[in-house]
PDB file of C-alpha atoms in Angstrom:
ATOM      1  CA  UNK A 416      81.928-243.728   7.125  1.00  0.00           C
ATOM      2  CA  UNK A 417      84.388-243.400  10.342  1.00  0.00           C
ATOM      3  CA  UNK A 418      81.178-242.676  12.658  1.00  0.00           C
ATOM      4  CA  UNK A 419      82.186-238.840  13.823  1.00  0.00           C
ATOM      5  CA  UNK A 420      79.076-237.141  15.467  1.00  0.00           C
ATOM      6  CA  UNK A 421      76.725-235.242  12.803  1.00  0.00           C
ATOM      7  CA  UNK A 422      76.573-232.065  15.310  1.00  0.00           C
ATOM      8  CA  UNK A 423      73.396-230.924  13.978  1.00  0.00           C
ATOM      9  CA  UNK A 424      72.086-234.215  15.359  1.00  0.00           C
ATOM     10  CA  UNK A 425      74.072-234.744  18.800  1.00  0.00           C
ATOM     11  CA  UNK A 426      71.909-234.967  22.197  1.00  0.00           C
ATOM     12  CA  UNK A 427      72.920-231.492  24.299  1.00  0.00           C
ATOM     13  CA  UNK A 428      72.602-234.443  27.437  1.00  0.00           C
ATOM     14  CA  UNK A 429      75.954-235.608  26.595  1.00  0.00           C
ATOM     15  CA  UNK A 430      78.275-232.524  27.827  1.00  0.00           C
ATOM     16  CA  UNK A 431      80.088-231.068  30.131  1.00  0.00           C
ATOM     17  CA  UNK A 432      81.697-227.823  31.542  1.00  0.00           C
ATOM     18  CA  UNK A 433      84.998-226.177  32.396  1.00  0.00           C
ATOM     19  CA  UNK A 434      86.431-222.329  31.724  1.00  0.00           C
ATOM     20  CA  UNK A 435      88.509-220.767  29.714  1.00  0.00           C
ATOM     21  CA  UNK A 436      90.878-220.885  32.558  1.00  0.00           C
ATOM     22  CA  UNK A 437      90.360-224.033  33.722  1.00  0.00           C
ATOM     23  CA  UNK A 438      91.747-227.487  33.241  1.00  0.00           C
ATOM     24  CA  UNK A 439      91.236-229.181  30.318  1.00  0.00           C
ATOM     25  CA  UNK A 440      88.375-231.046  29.610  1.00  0.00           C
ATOM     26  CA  UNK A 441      89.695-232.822  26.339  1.00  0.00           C
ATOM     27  CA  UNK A 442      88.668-236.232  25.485  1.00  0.00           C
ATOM     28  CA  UNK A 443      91.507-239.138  25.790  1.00  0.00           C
ATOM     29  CA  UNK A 444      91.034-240.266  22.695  1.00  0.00           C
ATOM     30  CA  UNK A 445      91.156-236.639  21.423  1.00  0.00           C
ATOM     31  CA  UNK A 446      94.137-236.131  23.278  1.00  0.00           C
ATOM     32  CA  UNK A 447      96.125-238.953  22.224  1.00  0.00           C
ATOM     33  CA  UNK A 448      95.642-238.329  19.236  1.00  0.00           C
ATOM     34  CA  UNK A 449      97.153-235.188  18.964  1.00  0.00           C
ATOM     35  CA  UNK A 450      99.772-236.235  20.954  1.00  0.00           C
ATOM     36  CA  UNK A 451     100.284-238.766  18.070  1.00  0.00           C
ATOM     37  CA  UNK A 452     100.956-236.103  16.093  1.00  0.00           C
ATOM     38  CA  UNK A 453      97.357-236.256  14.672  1.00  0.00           C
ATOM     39  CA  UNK A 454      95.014-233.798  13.332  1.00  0.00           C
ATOM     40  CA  UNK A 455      92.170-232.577  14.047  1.00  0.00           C
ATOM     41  CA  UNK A 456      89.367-230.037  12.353  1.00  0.00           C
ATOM     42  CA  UNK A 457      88.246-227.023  14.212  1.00  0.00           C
ATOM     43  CA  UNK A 458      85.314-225.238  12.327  1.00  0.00           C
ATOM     44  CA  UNK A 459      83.243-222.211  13.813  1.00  0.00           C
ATOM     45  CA  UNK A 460      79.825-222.437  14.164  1.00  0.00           C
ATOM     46  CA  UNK A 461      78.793-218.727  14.095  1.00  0.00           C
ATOM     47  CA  UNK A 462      79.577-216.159  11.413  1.00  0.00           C
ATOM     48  CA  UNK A 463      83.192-214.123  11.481  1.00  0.00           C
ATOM     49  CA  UNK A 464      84.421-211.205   9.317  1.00  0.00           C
ATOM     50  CA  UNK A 465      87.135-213.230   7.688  1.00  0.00           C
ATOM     51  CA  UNK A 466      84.741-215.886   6.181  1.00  0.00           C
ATOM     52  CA  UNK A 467      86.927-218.820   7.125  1.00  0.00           C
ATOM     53  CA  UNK A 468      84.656-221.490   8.405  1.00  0.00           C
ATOM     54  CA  UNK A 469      87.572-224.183   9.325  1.00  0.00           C
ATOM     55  CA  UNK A 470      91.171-225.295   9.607  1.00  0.00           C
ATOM     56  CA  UNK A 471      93.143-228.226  10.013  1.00  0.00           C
ATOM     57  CA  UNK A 472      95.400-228.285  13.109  1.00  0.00           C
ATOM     58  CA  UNK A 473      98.103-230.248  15.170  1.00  0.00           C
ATOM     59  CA  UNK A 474     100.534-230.086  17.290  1.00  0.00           C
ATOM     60  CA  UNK A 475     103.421-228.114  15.470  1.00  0.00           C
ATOM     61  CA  UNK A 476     106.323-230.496  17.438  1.00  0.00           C
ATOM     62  CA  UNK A 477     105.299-233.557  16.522  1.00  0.00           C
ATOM     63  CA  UNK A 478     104.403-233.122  12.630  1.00  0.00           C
ATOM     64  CA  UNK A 479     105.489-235.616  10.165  1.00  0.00           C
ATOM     65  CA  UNK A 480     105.667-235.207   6.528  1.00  0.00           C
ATOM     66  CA  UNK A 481     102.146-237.001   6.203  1.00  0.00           C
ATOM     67  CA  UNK A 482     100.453-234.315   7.978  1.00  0.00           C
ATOM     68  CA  UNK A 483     102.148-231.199   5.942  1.00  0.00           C
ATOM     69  CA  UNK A 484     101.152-233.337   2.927  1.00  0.00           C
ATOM     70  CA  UNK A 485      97.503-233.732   3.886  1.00  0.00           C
ATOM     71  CA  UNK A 486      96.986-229.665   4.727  1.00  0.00           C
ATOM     72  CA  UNK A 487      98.792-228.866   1.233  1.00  0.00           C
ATOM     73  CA  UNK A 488      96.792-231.232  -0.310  1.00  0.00           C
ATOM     74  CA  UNK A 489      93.123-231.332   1.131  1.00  0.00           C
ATOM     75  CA  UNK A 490      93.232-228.237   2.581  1.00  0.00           C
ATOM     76  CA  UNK A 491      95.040-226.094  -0.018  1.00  0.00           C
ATOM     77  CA  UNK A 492      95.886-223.148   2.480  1.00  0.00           C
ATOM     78  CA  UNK A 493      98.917-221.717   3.994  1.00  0.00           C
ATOM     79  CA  UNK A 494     100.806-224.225   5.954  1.00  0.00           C
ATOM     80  CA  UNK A 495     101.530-222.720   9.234  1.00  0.00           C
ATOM     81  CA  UNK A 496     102.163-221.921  12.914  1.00  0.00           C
ATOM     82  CA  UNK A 497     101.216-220.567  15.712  1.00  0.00           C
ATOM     83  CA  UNK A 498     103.363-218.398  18.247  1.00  0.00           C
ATOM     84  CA  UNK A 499     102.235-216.749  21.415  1.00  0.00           C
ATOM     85  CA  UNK A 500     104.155-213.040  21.614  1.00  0.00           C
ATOM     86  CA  UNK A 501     106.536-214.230  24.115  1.00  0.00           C
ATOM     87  CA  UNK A 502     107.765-217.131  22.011  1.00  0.00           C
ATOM     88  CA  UNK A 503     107.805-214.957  18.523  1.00  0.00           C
ATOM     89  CA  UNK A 504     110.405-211.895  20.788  1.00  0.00           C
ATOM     90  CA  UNK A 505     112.888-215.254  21.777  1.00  0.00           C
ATOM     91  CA  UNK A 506     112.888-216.330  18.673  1.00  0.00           C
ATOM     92  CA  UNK A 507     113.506-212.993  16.568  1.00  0.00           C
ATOM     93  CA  UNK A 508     110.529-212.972  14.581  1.00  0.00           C
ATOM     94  CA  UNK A 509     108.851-209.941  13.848  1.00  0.00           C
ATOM     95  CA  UNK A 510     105.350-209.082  11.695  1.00  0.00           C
ATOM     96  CA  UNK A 511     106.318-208.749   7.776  1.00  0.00           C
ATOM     97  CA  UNK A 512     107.669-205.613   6.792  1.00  0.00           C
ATOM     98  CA  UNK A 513     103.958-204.537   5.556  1.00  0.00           C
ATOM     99  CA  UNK A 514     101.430-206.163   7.760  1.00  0.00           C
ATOM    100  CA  UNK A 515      97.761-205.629   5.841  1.00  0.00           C
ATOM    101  CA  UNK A 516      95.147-205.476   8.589  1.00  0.00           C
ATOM    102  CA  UNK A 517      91.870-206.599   7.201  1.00  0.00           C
ATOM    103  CA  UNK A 518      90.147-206.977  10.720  1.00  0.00           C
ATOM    104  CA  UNK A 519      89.812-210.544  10.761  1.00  0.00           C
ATOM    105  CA  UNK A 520      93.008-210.534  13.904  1.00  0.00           C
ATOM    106  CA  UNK A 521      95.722-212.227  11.600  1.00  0.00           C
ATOM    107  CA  UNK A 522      98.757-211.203  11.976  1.00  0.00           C
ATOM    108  CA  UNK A 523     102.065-213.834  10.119  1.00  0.00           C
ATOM    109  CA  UNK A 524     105.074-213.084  10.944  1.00  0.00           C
ATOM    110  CA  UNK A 525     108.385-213.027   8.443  1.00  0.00           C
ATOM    111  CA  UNK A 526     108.517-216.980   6.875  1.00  0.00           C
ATOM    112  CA  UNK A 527     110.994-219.021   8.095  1.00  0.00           C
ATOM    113  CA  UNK A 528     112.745-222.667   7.694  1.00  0.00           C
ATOM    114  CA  UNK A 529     114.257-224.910   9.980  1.00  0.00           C
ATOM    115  CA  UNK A 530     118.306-224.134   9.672  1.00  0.00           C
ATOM    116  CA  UNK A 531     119.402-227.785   9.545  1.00  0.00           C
ATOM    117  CA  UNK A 532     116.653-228.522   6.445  1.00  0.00           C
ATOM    118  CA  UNK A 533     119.310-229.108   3.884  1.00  0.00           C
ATOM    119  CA  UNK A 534     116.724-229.320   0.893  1.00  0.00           C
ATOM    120  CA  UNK A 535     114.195-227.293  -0.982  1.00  0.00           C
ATOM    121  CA  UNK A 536     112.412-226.553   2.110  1.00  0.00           C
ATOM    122  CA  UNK A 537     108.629-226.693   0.247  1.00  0.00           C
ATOM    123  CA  UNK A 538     108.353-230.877   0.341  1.00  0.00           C
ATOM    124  CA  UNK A 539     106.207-232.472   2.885  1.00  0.00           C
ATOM    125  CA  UNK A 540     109.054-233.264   4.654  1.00  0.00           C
ATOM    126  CA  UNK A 541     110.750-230.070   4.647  1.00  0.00           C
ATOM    127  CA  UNK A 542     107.895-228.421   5.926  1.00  0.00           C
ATOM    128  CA  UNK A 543     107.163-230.971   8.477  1.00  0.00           C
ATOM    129  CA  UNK A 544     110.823-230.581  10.045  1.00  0.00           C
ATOM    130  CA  UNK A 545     110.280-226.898   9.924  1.00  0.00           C
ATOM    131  CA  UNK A 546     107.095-227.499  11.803  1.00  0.00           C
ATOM    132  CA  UNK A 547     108.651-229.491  14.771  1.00  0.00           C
ATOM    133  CA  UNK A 548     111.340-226.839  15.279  1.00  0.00           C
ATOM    134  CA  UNK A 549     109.103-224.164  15.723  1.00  0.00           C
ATOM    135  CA  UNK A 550     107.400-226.348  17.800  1.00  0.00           C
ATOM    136  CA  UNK A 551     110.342-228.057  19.839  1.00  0.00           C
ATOM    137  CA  UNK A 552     110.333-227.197  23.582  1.00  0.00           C
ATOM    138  CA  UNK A 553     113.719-225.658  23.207  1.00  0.00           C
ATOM    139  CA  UNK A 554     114.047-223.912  20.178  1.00  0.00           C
ATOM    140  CA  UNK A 555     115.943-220.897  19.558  1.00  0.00           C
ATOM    141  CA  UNK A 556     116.527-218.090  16.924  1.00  0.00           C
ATOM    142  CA  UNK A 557     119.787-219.803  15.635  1.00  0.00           C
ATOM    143  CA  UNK A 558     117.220-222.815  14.775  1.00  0.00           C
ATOM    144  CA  UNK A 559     115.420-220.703  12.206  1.00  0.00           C
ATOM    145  CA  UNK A 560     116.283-218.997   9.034  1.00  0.00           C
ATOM    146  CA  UNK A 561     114.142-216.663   7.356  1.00  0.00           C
ATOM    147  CA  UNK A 562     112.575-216.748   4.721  1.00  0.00           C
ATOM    148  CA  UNK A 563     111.708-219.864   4.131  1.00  0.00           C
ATOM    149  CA  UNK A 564     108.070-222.115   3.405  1.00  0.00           C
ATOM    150  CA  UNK A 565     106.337-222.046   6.637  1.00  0.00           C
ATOM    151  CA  UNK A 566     104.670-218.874   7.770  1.00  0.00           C
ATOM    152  CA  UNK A 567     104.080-218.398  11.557  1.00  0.00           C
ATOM    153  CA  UNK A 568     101.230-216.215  13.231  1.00  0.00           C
ATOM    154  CA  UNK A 569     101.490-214.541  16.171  1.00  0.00           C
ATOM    155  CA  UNK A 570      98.164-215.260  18.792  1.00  0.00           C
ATOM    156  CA  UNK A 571      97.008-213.910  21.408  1.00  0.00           C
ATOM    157  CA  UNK A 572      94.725-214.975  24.519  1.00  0.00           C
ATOM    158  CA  UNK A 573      91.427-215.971  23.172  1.00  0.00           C
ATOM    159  CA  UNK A 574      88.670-213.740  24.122  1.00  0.00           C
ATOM    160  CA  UNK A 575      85.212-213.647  22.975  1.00  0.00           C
ATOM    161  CA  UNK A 576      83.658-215.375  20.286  1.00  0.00           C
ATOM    162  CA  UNK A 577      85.355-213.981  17.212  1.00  0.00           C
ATOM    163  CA  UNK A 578      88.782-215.108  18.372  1.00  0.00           C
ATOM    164  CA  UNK A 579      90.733-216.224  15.060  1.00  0.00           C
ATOM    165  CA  UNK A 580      90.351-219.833  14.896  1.00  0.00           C
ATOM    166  CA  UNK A 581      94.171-220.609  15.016  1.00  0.00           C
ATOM    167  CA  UNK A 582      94.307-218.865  18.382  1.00  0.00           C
ATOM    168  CA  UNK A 583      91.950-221.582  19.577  1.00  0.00           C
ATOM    169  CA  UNK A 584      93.884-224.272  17.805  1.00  0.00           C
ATOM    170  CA  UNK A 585      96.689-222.592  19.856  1.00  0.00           C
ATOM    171  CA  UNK A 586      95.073-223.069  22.952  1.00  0.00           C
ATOM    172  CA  UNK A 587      93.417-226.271  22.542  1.00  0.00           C
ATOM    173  CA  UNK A 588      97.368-227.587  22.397  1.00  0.00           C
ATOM    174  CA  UNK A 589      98.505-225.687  25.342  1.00  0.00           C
ATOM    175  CA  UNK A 590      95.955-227.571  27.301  1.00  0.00           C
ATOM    176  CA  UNK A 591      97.169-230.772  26.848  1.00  0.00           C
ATOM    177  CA  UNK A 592      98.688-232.990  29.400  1.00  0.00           C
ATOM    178  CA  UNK A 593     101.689-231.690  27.447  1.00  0.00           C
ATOM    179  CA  UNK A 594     101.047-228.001  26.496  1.00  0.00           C
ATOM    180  CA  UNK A 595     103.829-227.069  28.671  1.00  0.00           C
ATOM    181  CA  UNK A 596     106.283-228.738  26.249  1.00  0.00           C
ATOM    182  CA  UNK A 597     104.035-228.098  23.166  1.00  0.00           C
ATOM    183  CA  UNK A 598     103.218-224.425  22.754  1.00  0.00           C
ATOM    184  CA  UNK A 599     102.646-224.322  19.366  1.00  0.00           C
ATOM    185  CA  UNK A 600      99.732-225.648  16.485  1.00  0.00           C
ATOM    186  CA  UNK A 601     100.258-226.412  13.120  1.00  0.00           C
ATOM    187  CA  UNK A 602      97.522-225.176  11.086  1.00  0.00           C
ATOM    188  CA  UNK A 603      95.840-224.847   7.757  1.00  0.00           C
ATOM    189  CA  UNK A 604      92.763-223.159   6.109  1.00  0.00           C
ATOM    190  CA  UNK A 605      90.736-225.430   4.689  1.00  0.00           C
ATOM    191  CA  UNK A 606      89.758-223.949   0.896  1.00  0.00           C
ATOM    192  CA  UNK A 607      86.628-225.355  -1.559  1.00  0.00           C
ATOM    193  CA  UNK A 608      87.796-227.177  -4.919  1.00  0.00           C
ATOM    194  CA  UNK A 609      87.233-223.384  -6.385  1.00  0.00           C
ATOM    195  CA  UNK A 610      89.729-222.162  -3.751  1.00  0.00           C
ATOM    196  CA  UNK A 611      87.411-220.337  -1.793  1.00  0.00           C
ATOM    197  CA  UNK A 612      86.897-220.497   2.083  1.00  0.00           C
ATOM    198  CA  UNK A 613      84.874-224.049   2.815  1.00  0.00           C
ATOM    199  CA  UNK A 614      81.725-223.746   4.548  1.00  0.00           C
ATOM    200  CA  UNK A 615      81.040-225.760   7.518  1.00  0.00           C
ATOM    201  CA  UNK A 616      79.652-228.832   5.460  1.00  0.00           C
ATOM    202  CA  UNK A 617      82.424-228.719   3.257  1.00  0.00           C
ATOM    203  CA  UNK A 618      84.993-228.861   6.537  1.00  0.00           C
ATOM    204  CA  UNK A 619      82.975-231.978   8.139  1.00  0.00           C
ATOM    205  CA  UNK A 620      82.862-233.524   5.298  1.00  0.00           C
ATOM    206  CA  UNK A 621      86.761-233.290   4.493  1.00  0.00           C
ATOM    207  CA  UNK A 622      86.910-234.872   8.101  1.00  0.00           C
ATOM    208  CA  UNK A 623      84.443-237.890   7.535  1.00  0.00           C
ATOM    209  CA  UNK A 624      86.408-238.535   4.643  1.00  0.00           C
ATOM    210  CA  UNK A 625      89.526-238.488   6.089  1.00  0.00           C
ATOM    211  CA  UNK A 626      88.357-239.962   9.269  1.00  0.00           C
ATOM    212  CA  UNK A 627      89.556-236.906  11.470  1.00  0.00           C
ATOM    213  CA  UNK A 628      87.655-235.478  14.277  1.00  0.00           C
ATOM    214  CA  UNK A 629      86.040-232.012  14.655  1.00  0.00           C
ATOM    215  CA  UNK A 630      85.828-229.629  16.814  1.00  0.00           C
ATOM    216  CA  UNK A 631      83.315-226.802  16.872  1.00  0.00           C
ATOM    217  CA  UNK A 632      83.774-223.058  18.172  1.00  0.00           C
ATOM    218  CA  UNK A 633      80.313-221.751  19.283  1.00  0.00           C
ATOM    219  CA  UNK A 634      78.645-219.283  20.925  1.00  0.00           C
ATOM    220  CA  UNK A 635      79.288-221.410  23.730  1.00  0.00           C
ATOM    221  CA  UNK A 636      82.814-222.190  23.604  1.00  0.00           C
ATOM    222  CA  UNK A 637      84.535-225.542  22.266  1.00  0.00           C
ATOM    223  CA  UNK A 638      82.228-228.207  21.915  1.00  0.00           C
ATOM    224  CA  UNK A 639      84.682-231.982  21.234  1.00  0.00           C
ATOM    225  CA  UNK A 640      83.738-235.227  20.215  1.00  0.00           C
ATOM    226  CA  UNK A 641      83.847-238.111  22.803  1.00  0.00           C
ATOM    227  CA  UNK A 642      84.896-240.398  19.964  1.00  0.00           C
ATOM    228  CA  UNK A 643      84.185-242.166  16.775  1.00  0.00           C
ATOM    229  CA  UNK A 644      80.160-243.015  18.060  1.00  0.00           C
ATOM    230  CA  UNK A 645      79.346-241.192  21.254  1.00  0.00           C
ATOM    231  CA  UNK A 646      78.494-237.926  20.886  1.00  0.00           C
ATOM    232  CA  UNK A 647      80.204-234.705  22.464  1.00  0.00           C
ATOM    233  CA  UNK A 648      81.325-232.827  25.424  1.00  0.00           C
ATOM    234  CA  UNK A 649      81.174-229.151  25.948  1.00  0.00           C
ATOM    235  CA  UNK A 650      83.959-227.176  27.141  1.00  0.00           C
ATOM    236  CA  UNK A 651      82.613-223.293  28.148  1.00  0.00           C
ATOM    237  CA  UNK A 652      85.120-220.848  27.025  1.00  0.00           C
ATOM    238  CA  UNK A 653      84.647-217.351  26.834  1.00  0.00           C
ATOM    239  CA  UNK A 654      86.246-214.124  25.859  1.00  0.00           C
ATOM    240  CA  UNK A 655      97.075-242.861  11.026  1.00  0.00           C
ATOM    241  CA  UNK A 656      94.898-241.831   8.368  1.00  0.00           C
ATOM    242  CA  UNK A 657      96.185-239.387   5.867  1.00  0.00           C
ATOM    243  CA  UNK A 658      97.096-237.086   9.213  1.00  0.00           C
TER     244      UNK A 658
END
């Protein structure tokens, strides 16, 4: 037991308040660790049309091949990125050649690979050096090849509750003392041993076993942990273990 907050228990007392626009009310601890290179779980408290109660995220720049293998391997979704619109038009990357729109506010982009990976490009490695280029403060479109094992997603500004949880994992990064540099999250669904979307209780317990923190998205905004035994703060937003 790693002694993350049950949040069906946690005292409301122990929270505070910022906006959407705001500066960040992270935790340290939080922070450093995903400025370790560290994940994190983000799950959403309320229901959404896509059915996917959780991910896995990180920031994209400073993976290492023990994070790519713990989202392959626990979490068993699509290893990927996130790219604000700006970032996805320098680069060159544009939506697949048939985008399926199922309303859930997904859209990847074409795959890509970093252009100095000189192996298969799908080992944990591989995948984490594509990571950190898509992530690195000055990458360019000569730095990625396409296609390749990684599939980005283009975000957009969360707004509202039903924001795709990957555009949150998005912004939780770019409000780090070093979002400025780091503008992009590594992310992962998190799937059931059946291969099916995890439920909440599924997603917290993936992170008590792994010792990671959560996060929640609720109808209130982000709500964090303080740390390993003191309960959580409350961030109002509106409209090394195995990682």
């Amino acid at each position: 037991m790693h002694g993350y907050p049950n949040y069906d228990v946690v005292a409301a007392r122990d929270t505070a308040h910022c906006d959407a626009g705001g500066s960040s009310d992270i935790p340290r601890e939080l922070e450093s660790r995903l400025l370790a290179g560290r994940a994190a779980i983000l799950v959403r408290s309320n229901a959404h049309a896509s059915g996917i109660h959780g991910i896995a995220f990180a920031v994209a720049g400073l993976a290492m091949p023990s994070l790519a293998n713990f989202m392959a391997t626990h979490c068993r979704g699509i290893v990927s990125a996130t790219l604000d619109a700006e970032s996805a038009l320098r680069l060159g990357l544009s939506l697949g050649a048939r985008p399926i729109d199922r309303g859930i506010g997904r859209g990847f982009l074409v795959s890509v690979e970093a252009a100095c990976c000189d192996g298969t490009g799908i080992s944990a490695a591989d995948r984490a050096l594509t990571l950190r280029t898509i992530g690195a403060p000055g990458v360019s479109a000569p730095d990625l090849v396409t296609p390749g094992h990684i599939m980005p997603m283009l975000v957009r500004p969360v707004a509202g509750n039903d924001a795709p949880l990957p555009d949150i994992a998005h912004m939780i990064v770019e409000r780090l003392q070093d979002g400025r540099r780091f503008r992009s999250a590594a992310w992962c669904d998190i799937l059931d041993e059946e291969g099916c979307a995890a439920s909440s209780g599924h997603c917290l317990a993936l992170a008590e076993r792994n010792g990671l923190p959560v996060i929640r998205w609720t109808s209130s905004g982000l709500v964090f942990p303080l740390g390993p035994t003191s309960g959580t703060v409350r961030s109002a937003a509106s409209g090394e273990h195995a990682a």
